[in-house]
Short mmCIF file of C-alpha atoms in Angstrom, two decimals:
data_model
loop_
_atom_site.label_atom_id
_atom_site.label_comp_id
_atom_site.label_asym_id
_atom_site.label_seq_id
_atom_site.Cartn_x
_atom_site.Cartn_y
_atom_site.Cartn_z
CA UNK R 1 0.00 0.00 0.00
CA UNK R 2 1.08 3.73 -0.33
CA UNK R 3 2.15 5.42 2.74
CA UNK R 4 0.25 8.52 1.97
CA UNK R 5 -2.95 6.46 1.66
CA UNK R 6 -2.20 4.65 4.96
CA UNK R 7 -1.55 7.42 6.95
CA UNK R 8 -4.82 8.91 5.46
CA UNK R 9 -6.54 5.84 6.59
CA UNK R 10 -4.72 5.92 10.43
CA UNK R 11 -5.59 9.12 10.86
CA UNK R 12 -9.14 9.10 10.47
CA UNK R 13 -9.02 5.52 12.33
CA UNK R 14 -6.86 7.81 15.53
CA UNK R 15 -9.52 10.44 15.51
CA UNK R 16 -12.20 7.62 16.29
CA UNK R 17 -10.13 6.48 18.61
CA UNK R 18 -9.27 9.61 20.71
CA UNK R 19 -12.85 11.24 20.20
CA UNK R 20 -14.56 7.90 21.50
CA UNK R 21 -12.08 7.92 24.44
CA UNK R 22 -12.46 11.48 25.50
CA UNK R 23 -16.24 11.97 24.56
CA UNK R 24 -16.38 9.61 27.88
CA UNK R 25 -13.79 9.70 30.65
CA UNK R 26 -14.05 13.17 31.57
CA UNK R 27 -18.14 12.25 32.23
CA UNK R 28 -17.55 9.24 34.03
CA UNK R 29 -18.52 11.14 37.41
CA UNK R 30 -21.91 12.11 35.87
CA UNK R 31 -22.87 8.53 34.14
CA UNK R 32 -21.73 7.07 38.04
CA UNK R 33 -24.04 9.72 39.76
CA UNK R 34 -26.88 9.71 37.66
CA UNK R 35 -26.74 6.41 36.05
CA UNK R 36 -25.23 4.39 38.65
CA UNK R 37 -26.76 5.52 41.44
CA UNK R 38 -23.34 6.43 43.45
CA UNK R 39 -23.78 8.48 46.72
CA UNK R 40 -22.21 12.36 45.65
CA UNK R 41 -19.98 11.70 48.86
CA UNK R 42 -18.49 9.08 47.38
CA UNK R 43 -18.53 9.89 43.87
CA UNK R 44 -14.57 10.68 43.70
CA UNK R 45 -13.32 7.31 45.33
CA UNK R 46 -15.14 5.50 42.31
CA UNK R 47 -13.98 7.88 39.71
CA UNK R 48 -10.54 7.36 40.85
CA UNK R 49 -11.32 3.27 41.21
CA UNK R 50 -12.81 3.72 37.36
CA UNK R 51 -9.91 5.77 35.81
CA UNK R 52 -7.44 3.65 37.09
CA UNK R 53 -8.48 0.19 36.68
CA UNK R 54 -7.80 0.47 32.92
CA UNK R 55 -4.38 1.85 33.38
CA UNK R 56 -3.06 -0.93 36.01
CA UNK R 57 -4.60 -4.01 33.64
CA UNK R 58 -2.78 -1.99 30.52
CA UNK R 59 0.44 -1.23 31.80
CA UNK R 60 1.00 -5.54 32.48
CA UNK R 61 -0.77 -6.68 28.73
CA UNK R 62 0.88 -3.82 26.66
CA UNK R 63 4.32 -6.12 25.97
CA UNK R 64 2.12 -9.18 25.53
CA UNK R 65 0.25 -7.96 23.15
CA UNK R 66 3.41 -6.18 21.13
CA UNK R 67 5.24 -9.52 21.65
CA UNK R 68 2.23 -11.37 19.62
CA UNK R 69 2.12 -8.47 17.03
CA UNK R 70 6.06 -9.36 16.04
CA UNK R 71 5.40 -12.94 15.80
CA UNK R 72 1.58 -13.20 14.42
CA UNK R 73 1.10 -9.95 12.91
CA UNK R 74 0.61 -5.77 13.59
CA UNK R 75 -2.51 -6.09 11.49
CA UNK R 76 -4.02 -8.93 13.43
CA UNK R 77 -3.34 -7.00 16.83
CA UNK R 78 -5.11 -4.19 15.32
CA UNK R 79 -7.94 -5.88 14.69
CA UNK R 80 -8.05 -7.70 18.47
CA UNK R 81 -7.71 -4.22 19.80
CA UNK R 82 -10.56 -2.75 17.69
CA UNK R 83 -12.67 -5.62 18.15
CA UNK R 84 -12.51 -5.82 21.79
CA UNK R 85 -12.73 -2.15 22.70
CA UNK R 86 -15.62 -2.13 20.83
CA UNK R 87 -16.60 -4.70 22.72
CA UNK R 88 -15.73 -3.04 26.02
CA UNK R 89 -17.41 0.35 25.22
CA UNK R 90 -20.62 -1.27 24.49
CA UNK R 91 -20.85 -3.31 27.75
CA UNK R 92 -20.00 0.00 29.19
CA UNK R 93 -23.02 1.42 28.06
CA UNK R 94 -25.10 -1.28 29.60
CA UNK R 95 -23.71 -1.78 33.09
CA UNK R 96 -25.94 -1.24 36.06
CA UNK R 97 -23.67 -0.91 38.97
CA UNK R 98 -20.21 0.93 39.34
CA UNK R 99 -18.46 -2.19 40.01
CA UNK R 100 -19.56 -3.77 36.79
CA UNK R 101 -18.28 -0.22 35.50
CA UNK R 102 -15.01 -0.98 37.09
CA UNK R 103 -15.26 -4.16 35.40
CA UNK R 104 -15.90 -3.25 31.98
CA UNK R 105 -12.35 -0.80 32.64
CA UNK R 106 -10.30 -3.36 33.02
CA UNK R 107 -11.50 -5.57 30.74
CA UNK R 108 -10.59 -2.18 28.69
CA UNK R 109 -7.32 -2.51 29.57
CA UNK R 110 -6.85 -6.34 28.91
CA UNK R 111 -8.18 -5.02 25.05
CA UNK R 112 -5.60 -2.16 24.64
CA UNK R 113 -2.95 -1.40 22.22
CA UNK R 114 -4.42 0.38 18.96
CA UNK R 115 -2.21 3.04 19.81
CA UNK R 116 1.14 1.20 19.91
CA UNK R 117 -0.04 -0.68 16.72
CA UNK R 118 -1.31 2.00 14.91
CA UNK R 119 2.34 3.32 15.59
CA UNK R 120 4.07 0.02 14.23
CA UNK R 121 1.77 -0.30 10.86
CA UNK R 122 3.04 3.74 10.33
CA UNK R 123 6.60 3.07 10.66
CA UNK R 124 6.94 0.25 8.94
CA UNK R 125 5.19 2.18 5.68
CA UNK R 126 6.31 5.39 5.97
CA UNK R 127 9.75 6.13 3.92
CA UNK R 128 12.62 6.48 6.38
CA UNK R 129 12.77 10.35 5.43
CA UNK R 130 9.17 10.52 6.37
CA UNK R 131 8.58 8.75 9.67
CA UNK R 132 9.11 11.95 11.59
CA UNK R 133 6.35 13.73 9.38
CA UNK R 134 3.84 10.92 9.61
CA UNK R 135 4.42 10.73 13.21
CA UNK R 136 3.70 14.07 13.95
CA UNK R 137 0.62 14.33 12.10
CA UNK R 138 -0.62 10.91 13.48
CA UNK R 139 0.06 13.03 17.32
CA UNK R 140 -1.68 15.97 16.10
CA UNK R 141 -4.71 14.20 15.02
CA UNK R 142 -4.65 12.19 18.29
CA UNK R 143 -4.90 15.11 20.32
CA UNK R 144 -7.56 16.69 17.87
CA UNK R 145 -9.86 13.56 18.66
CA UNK R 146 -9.13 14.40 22.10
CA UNK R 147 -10.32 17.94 21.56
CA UNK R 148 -13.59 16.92 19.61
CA UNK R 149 -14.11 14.10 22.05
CA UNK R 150 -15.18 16.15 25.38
CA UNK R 151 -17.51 18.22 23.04
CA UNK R 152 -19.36 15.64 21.11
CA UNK R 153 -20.00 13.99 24.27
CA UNK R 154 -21.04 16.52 26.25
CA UNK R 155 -24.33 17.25 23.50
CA UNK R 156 -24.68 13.39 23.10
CA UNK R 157 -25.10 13.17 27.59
CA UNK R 158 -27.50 16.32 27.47
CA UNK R 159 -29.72 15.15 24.66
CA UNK R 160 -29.67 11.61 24.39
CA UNK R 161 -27.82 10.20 27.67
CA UNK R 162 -24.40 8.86 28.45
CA UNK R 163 -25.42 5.26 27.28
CA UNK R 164 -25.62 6.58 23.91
CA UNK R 165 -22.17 8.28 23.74
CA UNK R 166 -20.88 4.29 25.01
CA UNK R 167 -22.82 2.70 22.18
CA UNK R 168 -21.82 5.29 19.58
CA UNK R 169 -18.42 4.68 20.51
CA UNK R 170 -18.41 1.14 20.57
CA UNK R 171 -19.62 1.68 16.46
CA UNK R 172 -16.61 3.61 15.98
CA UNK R 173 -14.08 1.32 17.20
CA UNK R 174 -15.82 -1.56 14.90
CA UNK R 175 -15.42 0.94 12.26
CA UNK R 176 -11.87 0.74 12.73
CA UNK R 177 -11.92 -3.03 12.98
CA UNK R 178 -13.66 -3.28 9.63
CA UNK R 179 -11.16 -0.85 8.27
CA UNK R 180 -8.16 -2.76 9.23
CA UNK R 181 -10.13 -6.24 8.25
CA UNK R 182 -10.69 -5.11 4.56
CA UNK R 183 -8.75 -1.88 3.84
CA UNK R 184 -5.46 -2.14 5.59
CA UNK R 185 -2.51 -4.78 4.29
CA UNK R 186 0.15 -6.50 7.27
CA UNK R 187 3.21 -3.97 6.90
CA UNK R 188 6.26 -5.30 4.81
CA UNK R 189 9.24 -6.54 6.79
CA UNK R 190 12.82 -4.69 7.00
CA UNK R 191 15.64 -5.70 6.55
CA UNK R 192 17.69 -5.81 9.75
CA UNK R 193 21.09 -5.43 9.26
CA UNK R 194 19.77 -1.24 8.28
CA UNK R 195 18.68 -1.28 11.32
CA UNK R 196 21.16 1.35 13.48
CA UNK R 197 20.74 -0.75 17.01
CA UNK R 198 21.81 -4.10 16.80
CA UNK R 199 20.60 -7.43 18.36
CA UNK R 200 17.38 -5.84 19.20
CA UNK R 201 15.00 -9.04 17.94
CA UNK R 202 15.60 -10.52 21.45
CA UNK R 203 13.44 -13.27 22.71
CA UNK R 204 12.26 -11.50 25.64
CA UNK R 205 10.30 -8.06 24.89
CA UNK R 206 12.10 -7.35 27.96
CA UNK R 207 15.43 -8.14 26.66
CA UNK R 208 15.08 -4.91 24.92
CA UNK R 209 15.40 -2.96 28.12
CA UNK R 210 19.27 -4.07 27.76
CA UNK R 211 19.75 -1.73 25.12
CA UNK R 212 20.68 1.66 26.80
CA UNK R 213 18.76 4.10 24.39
CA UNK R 214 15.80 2.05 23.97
CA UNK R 215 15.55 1.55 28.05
CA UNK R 216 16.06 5.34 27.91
CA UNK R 217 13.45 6.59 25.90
CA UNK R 218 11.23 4.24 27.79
CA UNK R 219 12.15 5.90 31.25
CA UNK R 220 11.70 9.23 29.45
CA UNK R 221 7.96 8.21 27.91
CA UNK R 222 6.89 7.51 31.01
CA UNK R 223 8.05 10.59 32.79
CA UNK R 224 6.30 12.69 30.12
CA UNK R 225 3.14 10.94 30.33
CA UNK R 226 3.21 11.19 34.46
CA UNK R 227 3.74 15.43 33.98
CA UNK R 228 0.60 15.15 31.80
CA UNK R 229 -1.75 13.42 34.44
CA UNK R 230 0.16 15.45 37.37
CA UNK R 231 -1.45 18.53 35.68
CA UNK R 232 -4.76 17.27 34.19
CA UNK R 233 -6.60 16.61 37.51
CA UNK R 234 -6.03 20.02 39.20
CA UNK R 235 -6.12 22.28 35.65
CA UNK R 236 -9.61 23.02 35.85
CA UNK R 237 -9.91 23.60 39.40
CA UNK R 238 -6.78 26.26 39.26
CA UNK R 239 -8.37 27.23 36.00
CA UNK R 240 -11.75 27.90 37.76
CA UNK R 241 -10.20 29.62 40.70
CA UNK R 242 -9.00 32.28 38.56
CA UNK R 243 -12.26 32.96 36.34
CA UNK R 244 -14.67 32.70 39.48
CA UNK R 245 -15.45 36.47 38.84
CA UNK R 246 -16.18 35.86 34.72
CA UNK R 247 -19.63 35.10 33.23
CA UNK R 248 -20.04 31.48 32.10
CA UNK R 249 -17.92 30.24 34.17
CA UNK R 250 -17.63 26.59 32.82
CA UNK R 251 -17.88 27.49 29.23
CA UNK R 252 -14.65 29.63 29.45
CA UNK R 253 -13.00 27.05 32.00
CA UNK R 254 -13.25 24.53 29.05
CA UNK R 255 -12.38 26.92 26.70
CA UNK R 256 -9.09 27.55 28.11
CA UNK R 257 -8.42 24.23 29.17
CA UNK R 258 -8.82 23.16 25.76
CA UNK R 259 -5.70 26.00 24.41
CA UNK R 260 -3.58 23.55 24.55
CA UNK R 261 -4.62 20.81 22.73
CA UNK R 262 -5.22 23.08 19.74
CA UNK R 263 -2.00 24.37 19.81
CA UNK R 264 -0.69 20.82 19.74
CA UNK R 265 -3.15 19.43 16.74
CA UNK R 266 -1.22 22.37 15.41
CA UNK R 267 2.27 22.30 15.62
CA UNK R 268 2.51 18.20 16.12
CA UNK R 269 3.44 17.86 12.26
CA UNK R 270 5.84 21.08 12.25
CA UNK R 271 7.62 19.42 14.92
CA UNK R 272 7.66 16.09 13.32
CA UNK R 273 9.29 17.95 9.88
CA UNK R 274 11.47 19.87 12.79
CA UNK R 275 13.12 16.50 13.80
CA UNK R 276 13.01 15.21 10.10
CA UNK R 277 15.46 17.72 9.36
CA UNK R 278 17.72 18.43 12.40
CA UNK R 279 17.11 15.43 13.98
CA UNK R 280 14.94 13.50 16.33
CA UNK R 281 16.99 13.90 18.97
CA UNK R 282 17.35 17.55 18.79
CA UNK R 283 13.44 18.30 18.50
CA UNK R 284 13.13 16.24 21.85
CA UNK R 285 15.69 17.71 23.66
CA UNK R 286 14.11 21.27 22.36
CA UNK R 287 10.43 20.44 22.56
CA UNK R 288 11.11 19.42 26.69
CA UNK R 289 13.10 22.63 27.42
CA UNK R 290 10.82 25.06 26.15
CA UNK R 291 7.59 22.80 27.21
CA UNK R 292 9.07 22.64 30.94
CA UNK R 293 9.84 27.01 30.81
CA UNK R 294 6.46 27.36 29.41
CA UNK R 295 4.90 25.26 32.45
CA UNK R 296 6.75 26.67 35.02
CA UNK R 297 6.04 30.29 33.95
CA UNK R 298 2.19 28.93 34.42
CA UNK R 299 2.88 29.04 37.97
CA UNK R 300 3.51 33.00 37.72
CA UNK R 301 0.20 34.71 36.37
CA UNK R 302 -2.72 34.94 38.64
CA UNK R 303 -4.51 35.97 35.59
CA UNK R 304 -6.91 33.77 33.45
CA UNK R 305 -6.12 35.73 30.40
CA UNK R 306 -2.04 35.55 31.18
CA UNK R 307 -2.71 31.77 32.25
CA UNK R 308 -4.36 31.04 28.79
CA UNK R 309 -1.27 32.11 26.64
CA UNK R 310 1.06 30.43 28.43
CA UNK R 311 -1.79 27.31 28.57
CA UNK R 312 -1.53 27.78 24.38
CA UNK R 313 2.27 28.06 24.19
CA UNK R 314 2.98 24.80 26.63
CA UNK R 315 0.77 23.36 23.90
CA UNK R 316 2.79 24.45 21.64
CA UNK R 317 5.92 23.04 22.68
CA UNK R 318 4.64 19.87 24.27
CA UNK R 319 3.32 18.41 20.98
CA UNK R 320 7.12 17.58 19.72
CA UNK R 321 7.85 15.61 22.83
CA UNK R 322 5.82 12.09 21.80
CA UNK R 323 6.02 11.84 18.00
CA UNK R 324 10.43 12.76 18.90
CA UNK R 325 10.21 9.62 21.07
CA UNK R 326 7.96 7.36 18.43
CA UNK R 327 10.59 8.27 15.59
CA UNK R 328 13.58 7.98 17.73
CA UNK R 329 12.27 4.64 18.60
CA UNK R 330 10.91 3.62 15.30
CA UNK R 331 14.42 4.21 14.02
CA UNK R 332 16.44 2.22 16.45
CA UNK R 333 14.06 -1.44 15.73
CA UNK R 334 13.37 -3.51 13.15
CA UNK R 335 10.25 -4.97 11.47
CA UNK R 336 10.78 -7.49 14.00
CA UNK R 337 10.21 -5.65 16.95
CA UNK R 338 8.49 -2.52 16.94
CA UNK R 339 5.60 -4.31 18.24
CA UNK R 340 7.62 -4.96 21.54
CA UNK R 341 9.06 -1.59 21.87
CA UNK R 342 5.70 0.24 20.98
CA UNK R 343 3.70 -1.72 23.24
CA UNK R 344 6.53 -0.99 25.84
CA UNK R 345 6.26 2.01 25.49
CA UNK R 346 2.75 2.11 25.88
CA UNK R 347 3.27 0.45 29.45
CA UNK R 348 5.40 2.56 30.17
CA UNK R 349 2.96 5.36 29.90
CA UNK R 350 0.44 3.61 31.67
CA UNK R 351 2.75 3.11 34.54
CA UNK R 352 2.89 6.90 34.04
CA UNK R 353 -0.66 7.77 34.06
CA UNK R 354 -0.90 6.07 37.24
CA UNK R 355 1.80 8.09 39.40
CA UNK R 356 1.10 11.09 38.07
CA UNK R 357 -2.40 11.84 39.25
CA UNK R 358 -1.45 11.00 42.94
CA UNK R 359 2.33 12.40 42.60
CA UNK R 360 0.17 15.89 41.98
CA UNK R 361 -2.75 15.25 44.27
CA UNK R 362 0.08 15.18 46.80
CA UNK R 363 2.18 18.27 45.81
CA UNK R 364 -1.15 20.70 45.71
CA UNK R 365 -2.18 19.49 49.10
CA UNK R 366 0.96 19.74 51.30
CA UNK R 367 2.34 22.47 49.07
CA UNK R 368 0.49 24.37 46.71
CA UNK R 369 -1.28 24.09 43.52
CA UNK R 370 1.05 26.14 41.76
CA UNK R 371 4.16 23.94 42.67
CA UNK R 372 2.34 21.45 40.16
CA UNK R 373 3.39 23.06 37.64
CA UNK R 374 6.61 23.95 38.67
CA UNK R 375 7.44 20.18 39.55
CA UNK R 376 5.99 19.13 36.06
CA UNK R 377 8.21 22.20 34.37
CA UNK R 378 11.47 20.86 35.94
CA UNK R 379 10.81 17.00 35.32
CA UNK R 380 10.90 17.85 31.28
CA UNK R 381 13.63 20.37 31.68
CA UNK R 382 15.59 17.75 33.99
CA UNK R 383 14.57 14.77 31.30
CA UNK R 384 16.37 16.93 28.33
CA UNK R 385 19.60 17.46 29.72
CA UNK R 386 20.01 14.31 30.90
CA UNK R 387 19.19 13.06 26.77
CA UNK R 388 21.33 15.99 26.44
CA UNK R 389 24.41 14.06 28.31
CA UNK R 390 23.62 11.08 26.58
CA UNK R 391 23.04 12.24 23.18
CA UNK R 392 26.85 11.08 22.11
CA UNK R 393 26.71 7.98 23.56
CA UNK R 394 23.29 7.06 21.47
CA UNK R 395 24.71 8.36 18.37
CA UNK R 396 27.80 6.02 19.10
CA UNK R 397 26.01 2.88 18.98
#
């Protein structure tokens, strides 16, 4: 197949992906209270049980599932994923109690890995002088879904009830298993000796962890995805705190919540053609510097307007971090296994996505809400000098 005709076809798949995902977690609160029946006292233990279920079942089936998609088939994972999320959204839309809710999570977890294969299928089409491009559009589309998500959703709960949004989301994730059934052909295989890292077809997905960039970038992936959940849970609250005095309170909460991810549907694929060009490693190392200044100068205005340009401009920044860390990865592996790597790498983020949210529950309640973001600032900045240090020693391998 052509690469420009796959990545057409993965990007439309990605925004299903992201919109179904986001159209739902950030109501899962509302579909407990009012469709569960849970007690408004104890509405925030089971959102916490709910979010995280997914993430701990995830983090342990991510390798599996990339070990399997080396030795059976990227396409064939693709389809499992599809098929069983679409699966797990619609028994999410008929659960009757919050622990069936629960449930249904981590059976969402046990189906997960589109993501990490949707990654593998790209890199193995795209020309080696294009990987960083398609990357970075495939991560600005991603967060796009993720910006259309929250919005669709919140029409389809007021007019039609969160069961819908479930079942309509369930259809799109068959979509995509349809589309991968019949449309998309099982990537060709590389050769491996142009691979740059050797010996990286190891037996053991975590036999890769042996090879010093590759365990690297993994540490660094999962550090990056922790400084995103440290921030997401209190954003709106410090958000709301400073426009308590403006009319529509929640509209323009969203609104500026929300900066961010448009700025990073945005400049995703500039920052992908950044690292085409100068290299990968150099739009990483950049992309965390100036991401990490933006977010600690966030901690500085105590003005919503003030807060929203520098909300718009970590956007900015952030959006080169991932799709540097995809291509640096994709680069380093063969055919062979960028199933393991991706789907470690998607563990590692899960791993991630669970410290995070307590690592900054914990910081805003012993020292202040603002020190969130001045942790998360000096986590990225810290992250790029040490890739920084190690840049010649990667380069030498």
């Amino acid at each position: 197949m052509n690469w420009k005709i796959v990545l057409a076809i993965l990007s439309c798949n990605i925004v299903f992906m992201s919109a179904s995902y986001t159209m739902l977690i950030p109501f899962l609160p509302m579909y407990l209270t009012r469709e569960l029946g849970v007690d408004p006292a104890s509405v925030n233990i089971w959102s916490g049980v709910v979010f995280s279920a997914t993430f701990a079942v995830s983090a342990v089936m991510a390798p599996i599932w990339g070990r399997l998609s080396d030795k059976k088939g990227k396409k064939l994972m693709a389809i499992r994923a599809s098929l069983l999320l679409s699966i797990s959204y619609f028994l999410g839309g008929i659960v009757t109690t919050p622990m069936q809710l629960v449930f249904m999570r981590m059976f969402q977890g046990f189906a997960a890995g589109l993501w990490p294969m949707e990654l593998a299928i790209m890199t193995l089409y795209a020309p080696r002088q294009k990987i960083g491009i398609c990357l970075g559009i495939m991560q600005g589309v991603m967060t796009a879904g993720g910006i259309i998500g929250p919005l669709f959703g919140g029409i389809l709960a007021e007019l039609f009830g969160m069961r819908m949004s479930f079942y309509l989301a369930s259809a799109a994730l068959f979509l995509n298993c349809l589309v991968f059934i019949f449309v998309i052909k099982e990537p060709p295989e590389e050769d491996r000796s142009t691979t740059p890292v050797k010996n990286t077809s190891a037996e053991s997905s975590w036999g890769l962890l042996k090879v010093p960039l590759l365990r690297n970038m993994l540490i660094y992936a999962a550090f990056v995805q922790m400084v995103i959940l440290i921030l997401q849970p209190i954003l709106t609250t410090y958000i709301s705190s400073m426009a308590q005095h403006i009319d529509k309170l929640v509209l323009v909460s969203g609104l500026v919540f929300s900066l961010s991810g448009f700025a990073s549907a945005i400049s995703a694929p500039l920052w992908g053609r950044f690292g085409q060009h100068k290299g990968f490693f150099t739009s990483f190392s950049w992309a965390l510097i100036t991401a990490g200044i933006c977010m600690v100068l966030q901690a500085l205005p105590n003005n919503l307007y003030l807060f929203a340009v520098s909300q718009f401009a970590v956007g900015l920044f952030f959006a080169g971090i991932n799709p540097s860390i995809n291509a640096i990865l994709a680069e380093n592996t063969d055919s062979h296994t960028k199933g393991r790597i991706f789907g470690l790498m998607f563990s590692a983020q899960q791993i991630g996505a669970m410290i995070g949210p307590i690592l900054g529950g914990v910081i805003a309640t012993f020292i202040g809400i603002k020190f969130v973001f001045i942790a998360a600032g000096f986590i990225l900045i810290a992250i790029s000098l040490l890739s920084r240090k190690h840049r010649r020693e990667y380069i030498g391998m």
